[in-house]
CSV table of C-alpha atoms and ligand atoms in Angstrom, one decimal:
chain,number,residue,atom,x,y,z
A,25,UNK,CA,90.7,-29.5,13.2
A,26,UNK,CA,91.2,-25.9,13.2
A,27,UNK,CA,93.0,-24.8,16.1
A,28,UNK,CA,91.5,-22.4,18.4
A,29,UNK,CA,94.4,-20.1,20.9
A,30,UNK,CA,92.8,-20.4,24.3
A,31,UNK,CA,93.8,-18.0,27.0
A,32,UNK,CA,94.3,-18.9,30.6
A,33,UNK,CA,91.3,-18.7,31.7
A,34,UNK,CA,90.1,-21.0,29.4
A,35,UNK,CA,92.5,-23.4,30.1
A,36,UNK,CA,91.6,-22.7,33.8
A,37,UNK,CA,87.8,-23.5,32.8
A,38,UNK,CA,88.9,-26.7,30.8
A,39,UNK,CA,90.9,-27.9,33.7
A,40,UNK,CA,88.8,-27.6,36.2
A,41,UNK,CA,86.2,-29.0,34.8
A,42,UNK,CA,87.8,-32.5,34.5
A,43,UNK,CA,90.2,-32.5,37.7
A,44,UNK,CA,87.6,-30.7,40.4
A,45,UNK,CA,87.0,-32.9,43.3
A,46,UNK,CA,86.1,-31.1,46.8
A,47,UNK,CA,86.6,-27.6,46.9
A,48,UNK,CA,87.8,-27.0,50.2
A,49,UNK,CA,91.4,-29.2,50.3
A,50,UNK,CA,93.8,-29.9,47.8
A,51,UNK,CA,97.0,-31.5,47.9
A,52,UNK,CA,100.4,-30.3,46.8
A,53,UNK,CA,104.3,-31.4,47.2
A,54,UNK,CA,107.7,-29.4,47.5
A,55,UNK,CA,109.5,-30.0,44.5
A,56,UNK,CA,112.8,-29.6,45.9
A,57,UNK,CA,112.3,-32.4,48.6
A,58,UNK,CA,109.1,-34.3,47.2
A,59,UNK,CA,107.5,-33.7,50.6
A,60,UNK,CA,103.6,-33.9,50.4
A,61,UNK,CA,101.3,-31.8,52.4
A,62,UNK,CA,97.4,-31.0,52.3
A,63,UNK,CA,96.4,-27.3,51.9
A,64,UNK,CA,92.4,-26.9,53.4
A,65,UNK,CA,91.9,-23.8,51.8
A,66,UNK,CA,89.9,-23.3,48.3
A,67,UNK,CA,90.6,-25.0,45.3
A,68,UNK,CA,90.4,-21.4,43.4
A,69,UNK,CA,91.5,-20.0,39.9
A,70,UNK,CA,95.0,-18.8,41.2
A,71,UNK,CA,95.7,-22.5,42.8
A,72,UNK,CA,95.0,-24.2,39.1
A,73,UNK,CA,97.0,-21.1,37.3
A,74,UNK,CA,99.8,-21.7,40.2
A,75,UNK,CA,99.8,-25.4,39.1
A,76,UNK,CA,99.5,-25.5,35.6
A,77,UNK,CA,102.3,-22.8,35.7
A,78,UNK,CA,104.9,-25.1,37.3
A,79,UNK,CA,105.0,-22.1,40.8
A,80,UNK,CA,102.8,-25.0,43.1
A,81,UNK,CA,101.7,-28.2,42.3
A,82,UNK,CA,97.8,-29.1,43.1
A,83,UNK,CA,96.4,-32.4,43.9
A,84,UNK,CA,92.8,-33.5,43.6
A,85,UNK,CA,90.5,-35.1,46.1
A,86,UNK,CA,88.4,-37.1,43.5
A,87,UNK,CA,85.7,-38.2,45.7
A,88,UNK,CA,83.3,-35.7,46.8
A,89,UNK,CA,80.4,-37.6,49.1
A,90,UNK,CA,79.6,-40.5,47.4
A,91,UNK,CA,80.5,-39.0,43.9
A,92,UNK,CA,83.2,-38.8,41.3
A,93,UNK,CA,83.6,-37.1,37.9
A,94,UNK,CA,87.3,-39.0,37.2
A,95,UNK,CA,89.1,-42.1,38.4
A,96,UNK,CA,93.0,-42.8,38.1
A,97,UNK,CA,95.1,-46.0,38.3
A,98,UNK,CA,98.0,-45.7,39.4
A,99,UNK,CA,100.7,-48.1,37.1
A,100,UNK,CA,103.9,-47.5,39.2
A,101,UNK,CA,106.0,-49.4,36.4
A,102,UNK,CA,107.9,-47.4,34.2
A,103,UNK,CA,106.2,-49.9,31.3
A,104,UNK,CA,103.5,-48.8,29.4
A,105,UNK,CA,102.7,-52.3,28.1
A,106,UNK,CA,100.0,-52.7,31.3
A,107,UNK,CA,98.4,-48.9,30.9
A,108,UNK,CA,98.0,-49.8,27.1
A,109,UNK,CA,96.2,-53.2,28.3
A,110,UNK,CA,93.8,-51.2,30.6
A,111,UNK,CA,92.8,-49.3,27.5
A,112,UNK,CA,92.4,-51.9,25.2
A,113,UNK,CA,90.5,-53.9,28.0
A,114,UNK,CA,88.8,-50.4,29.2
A,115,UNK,CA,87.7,-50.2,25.2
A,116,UNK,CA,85.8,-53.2,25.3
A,117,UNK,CA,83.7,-52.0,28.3
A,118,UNK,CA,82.6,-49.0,25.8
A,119,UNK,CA,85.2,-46.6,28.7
A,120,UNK,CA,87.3,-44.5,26.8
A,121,UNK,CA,90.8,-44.0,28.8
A,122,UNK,CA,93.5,-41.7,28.8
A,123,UNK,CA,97.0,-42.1,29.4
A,124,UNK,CA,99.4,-39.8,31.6
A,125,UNK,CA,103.0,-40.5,32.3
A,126,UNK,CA,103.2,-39.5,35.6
A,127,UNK,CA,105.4,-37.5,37.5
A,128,UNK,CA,108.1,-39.5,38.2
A,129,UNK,CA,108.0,-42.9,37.2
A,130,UNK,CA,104.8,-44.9,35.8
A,131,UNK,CA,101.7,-43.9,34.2
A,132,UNK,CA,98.1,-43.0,35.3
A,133,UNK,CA,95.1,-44.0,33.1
A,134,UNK,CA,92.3,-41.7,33.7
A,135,UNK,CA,88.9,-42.1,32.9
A,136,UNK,CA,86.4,-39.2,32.9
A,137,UNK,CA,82.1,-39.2,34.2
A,138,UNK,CA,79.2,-37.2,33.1
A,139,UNK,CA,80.3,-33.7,34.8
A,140,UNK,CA,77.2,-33.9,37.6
A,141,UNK,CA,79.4,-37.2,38.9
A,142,UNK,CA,78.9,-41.0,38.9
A,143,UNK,CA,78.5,-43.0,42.1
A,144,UNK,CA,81.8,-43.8,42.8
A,145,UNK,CA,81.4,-47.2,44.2
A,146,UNK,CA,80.2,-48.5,40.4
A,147,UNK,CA,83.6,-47.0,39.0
A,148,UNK,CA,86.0,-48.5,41.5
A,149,UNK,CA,83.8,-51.9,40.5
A,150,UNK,CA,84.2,-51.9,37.0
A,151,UNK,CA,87.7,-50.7,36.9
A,152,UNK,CA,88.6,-53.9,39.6
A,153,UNK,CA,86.8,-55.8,37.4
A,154,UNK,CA,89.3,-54.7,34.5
A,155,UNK,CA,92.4,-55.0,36.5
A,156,UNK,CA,91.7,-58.6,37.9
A,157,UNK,CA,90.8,-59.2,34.2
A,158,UNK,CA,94.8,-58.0,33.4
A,159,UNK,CA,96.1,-59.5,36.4
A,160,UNK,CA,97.1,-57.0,38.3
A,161,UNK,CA,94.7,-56.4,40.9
A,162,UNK,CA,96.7,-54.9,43.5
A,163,UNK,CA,97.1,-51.5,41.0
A,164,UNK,CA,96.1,-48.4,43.2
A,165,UNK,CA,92.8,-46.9,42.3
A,166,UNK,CA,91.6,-43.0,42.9
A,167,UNK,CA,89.2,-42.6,44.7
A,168,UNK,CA,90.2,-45.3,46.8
A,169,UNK,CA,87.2,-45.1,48.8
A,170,UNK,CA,83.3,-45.7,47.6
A,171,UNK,CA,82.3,-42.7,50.0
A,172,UNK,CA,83.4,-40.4,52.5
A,173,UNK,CA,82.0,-41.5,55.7
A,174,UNK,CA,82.7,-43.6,59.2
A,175,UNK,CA,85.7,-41.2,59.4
A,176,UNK,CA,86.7,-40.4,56.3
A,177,UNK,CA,87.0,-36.7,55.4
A,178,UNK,CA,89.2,-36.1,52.3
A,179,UNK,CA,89.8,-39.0,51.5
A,180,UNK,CA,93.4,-39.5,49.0
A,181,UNK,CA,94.6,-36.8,46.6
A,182,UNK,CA,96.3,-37.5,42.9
A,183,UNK,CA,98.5,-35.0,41.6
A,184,UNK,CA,96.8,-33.2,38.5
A,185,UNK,CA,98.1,-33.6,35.1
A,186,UNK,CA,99.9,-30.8,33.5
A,187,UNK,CA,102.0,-29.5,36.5
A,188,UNK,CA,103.7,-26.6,34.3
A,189,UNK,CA,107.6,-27.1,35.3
A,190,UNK,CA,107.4,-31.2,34.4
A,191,UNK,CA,105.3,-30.5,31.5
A,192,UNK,CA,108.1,-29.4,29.3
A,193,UNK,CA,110.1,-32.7,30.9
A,194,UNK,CA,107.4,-34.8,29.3
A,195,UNK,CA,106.4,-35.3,32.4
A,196,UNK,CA,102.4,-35.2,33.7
A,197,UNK,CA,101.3,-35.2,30.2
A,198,UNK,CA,98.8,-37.2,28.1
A,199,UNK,CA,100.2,-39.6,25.7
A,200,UNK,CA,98.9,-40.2,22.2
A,201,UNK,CA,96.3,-42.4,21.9
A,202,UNK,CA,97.2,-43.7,18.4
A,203,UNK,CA,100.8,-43.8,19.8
A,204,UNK,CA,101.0,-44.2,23.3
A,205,UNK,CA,105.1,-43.8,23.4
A,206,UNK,CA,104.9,-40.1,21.9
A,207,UNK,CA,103.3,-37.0,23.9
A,208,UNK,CA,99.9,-36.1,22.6
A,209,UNK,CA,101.2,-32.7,20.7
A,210,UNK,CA,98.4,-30.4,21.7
A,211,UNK,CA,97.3,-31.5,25.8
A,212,UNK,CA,94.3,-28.9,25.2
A,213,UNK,CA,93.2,-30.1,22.3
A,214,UNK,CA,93.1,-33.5,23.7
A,215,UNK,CA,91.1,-32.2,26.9
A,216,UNK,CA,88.5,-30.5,25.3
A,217,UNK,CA,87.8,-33.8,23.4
A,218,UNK,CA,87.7,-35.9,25.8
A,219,UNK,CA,85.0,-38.6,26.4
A,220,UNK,CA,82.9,-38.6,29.2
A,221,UNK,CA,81.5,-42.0,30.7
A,222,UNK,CA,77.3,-41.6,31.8
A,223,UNK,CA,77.0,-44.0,34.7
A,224,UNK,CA,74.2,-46.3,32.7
A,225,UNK,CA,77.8,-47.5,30.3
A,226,UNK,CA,79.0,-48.3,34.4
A,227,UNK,CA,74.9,-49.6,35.3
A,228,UNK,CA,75.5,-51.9,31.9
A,229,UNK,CA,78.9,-53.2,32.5
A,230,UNK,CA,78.0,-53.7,36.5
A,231,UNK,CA,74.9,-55.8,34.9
A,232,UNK,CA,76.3,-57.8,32.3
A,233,UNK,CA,79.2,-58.9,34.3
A,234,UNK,CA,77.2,-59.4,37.1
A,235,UNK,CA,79.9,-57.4,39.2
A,236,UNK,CA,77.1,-56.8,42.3
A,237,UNK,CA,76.8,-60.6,43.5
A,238,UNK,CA,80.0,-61.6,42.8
A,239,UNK,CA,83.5,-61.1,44.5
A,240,UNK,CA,86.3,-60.4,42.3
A,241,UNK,CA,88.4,-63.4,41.1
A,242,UNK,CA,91.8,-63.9,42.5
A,243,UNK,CA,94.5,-64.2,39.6
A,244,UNK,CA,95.2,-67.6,38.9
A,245,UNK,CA,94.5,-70.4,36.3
A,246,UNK,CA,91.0,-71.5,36.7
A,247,UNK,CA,91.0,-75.4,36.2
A,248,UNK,CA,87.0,-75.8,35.6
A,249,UNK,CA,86.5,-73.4,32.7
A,250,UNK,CA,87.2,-73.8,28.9
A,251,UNK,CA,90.6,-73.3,28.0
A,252,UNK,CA,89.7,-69.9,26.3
A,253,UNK,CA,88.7,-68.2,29.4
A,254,UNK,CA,89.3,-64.6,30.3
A,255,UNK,CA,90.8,-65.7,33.9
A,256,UNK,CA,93.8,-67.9,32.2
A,257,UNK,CA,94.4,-65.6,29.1
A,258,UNK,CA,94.2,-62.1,30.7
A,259,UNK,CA,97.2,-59.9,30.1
A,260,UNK,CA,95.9,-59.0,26.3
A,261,UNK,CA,94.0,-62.2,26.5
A,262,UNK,CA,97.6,-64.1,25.9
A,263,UNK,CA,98.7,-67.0,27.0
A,264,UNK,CA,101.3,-67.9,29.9
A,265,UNK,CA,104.3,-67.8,27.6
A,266,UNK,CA,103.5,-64.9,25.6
A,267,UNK,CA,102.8,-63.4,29.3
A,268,UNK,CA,106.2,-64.3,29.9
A,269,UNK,CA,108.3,-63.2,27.3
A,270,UNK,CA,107.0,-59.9,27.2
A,271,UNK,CA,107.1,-59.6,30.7
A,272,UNK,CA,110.9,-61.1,30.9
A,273,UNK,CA,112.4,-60.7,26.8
A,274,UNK,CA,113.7,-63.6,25.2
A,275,UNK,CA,117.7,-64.4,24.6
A,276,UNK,CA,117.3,-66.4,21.3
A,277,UNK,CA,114.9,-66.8,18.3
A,278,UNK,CA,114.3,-62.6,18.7
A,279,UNK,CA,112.6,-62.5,15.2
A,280,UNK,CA,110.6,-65.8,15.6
A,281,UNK,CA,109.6,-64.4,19.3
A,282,UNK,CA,108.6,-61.3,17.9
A,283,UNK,CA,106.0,-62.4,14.6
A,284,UNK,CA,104.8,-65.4,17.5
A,285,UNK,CA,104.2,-62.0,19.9
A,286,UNK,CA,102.6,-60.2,16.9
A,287,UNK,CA,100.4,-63.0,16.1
A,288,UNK,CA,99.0,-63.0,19.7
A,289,UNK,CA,98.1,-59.5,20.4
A,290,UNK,CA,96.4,-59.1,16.3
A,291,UNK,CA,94.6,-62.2,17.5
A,292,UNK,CA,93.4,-60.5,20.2
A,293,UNK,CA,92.3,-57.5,18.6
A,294,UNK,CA,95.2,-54.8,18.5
A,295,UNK,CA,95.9,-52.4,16.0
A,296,UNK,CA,99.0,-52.5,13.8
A,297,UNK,CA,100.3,-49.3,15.1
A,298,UNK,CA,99.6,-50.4,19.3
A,299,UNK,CA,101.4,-53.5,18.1
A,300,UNK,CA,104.6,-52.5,17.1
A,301,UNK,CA,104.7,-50.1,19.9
A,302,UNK,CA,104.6,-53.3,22.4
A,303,UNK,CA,107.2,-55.0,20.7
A,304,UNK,CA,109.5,-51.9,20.3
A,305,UNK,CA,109.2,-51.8,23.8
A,306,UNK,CA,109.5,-55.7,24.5
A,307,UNK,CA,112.7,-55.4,22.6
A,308,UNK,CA,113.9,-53.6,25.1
A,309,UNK,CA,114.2,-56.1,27.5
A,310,UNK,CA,115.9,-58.8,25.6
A,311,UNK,CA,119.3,-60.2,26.5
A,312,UNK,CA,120.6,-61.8,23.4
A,313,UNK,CA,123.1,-65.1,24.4
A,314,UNK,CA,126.5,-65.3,22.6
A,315,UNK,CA,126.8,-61.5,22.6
A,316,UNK,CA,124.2,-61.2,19.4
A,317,UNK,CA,122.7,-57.8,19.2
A,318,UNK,CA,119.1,-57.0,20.0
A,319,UNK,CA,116.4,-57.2,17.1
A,320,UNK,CA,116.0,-54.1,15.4
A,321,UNK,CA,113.4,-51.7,14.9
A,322,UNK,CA,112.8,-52.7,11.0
A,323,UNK,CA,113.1,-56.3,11.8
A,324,UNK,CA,110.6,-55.8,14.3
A,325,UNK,CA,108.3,-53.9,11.6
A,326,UNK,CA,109.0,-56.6,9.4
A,327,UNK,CA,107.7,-59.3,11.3
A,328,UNK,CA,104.9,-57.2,12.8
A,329,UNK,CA,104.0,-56.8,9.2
A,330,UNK,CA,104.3,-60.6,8.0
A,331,UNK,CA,102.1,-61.3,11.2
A,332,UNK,CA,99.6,-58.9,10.0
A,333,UNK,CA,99.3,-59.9,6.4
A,334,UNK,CA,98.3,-63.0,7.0
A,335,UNK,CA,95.9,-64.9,8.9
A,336,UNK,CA,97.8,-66.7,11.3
A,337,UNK,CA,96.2,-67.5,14.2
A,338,UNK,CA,98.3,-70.6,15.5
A,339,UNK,CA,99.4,-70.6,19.1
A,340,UNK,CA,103.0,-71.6,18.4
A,341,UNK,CA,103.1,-74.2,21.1
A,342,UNK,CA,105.5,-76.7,19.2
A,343,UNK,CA,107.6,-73.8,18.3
A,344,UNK,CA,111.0,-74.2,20.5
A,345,UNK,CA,111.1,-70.3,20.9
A,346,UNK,CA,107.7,-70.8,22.6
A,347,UNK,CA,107.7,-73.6,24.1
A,348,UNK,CA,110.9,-72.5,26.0
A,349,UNK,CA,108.1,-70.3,28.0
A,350,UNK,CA,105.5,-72.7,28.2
A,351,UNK,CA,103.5,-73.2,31.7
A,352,UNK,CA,102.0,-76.3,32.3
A,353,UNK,CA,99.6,-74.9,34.3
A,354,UNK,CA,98.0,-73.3,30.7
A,355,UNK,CA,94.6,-74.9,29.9
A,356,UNK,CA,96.4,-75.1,26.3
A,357,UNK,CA,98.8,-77.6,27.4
A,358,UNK,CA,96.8,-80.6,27.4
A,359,UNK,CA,95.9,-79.8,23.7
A,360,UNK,CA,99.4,-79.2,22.8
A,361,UNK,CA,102.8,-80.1,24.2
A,362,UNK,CA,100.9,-82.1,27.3
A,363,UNK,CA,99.6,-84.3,24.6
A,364,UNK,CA,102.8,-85.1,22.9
A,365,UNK,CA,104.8,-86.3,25.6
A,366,UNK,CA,102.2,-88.7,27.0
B,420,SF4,S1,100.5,-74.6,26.0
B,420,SF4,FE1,102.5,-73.6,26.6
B,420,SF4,S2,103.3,-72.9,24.6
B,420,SF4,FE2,101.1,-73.4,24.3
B,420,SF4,S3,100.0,-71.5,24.6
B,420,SF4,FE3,100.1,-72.5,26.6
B,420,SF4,S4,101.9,-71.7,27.6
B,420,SF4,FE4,102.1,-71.2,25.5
């Protein structure tokens, strides 16, 4: 794509057009002591060209009335396994999502409306939906109101994205979406191609999941349901073990642990490349017993690559490096190891 040099007001026009909420507040923070405060004065040129040059940071107030033109969740973990999982899951909805490592520690996944607005009750709805789907349902959601009213007049602000002094620390900028670890390399670029929701994607997603007459499941295993159901495999629809070990690392059988983890998320749909970036990361956490060292990158592409190769779609329950993390409560478990040892 040829690139084209915009100028500041460009940039200015770009931003705005994605991170406007009401125009009359906006929220910003001392850098030196983190303290927040809300300005009510106009959101104008010279308060996005202060923020996206690192002299004042601005914060949005997404929900104007009953409308929004962007949500953000707010993952306060510094792991970007469960951002990457609201994508994938996000994906399947038809939503396109973008990631943000946030100021300090975390990420916020943003996703973006038609620029008239959506009714932001139907976002905050489908993206619930999506998070009880991964599990984690307590994840903070801007807007975090469906409307300002009985009270309400600002609601909550979000810092914006590209805050000029962090943006050089890597900080309150978009990742890649072919490689969520890297920073996209050109955050305009990105912005001016981002994808825009209509609210008949949110009308279809409300319908077909039937969001309006029911509440939200709890997490939990549900005991009535077919063993493949979305409430007991949710966290990249895997299982209770594979759950675990990327939640936890393992301490032994690293490469067997790693093409059983590869094997998982290609069964359930993601690409090489998001893949190995999971398991990079997962390798992280490992604490290998009898002072072995940790599983290396290439070994990790090596058994990313045997997973991939091949069609292996087998669960792994009687492997010992799985079965280590097994949970009885998985709807598996009767099938598998329950069965055995009756
Ligand atoms: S039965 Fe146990 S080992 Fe098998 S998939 Fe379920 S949690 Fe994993």
């Amino acid at each position: 794509m040829a690139r084209i040099k915009l100028n500041s007001m460009d940039k200015i026009k770009i931003f705005k057009g994605l991170f406007m909420g009401l125009r009359n507040v906006y929220g910003t923070y001392d850098s030196k002591t983190g303290k927040v405060r809300q300005v009510k004065e106009p959101v104008t040129d010279e308060v996005i060209h202060a923020h996206l040059t690192g002299k004042q940071s601005y914060g949005v107030y997404l929900l104007t009335g009953s409308k929004t033109k962007a949500l953000a969740v707010d993952f306060d973990e510094d792991d970007l396994s469960f951002p990457i999982d609201f994508v994938v899951h996000a994906k399947e909805h038809k939503l396109s999502a973008y990631i943000e490592r946030s100021k300090s520690k975390g990420y916020h996944v943003w996703i973006f409306f038609e620029p008239r607005g959506v009714t932001a009750s139907k976002t905050r709805l489908v993206v619930q939906k999506i998070l009880a789907d991964m599990g984690k349902t307590g994840t903070e959601i801007f807007p975090k109101q469906d409307t300002l009213d009985n009270g309400i007049t600002y609601g909550n602000f979000i810092n914006a994205p590209l805050f000029g002094s962090l943006v050089k620390k890597g900080k309150t900028v978009f990742v890649d979406p072919d490689d969520p670890v890297k920073v996209y390399p050109n955050q305009w670029e990105l912005l001016q191609n981002i994808q825009r929701v209509p609210e008949s994607v949110l009308d279809a997603i409300i319908e077909k999941c039937n969001l309006n007459n029911q509440t939200q499941p709890a997490r939990g295993v549900n005991h009535n349901s077919s063993y493949h159901s979305d409430d007991d495999i949710s966290h990249f629809g895997l299982p209770p073990c594979a759950r675990k070990m990327l939640a936890e690392g393992v301490s032994s059988y690293q490469r067997v642990s790693c093409f059983r983890l590869a094997v998982h998320l290609k069964r359930n749909g993601l690409p090489f490349d998001l893949t190995l970036t999971i398991l990079k990361a997962w390798a992280k956490k490992n604490h290998p017993a009898d002072n072995k060292r940790i599983i290396t990158e290439n070994e990790i592409e090596y058994q990313t690559k045997c997973a991939f190769e091949n069609t292996y779609r087998s669960f792994g329950c009687e492997d010992p490096a799985i079965n280590a993390y097994c949970d009885k409560n998985c709807q598996l478990y009767a099938y598998t190891i329950g069965k055995r040892s009756t």
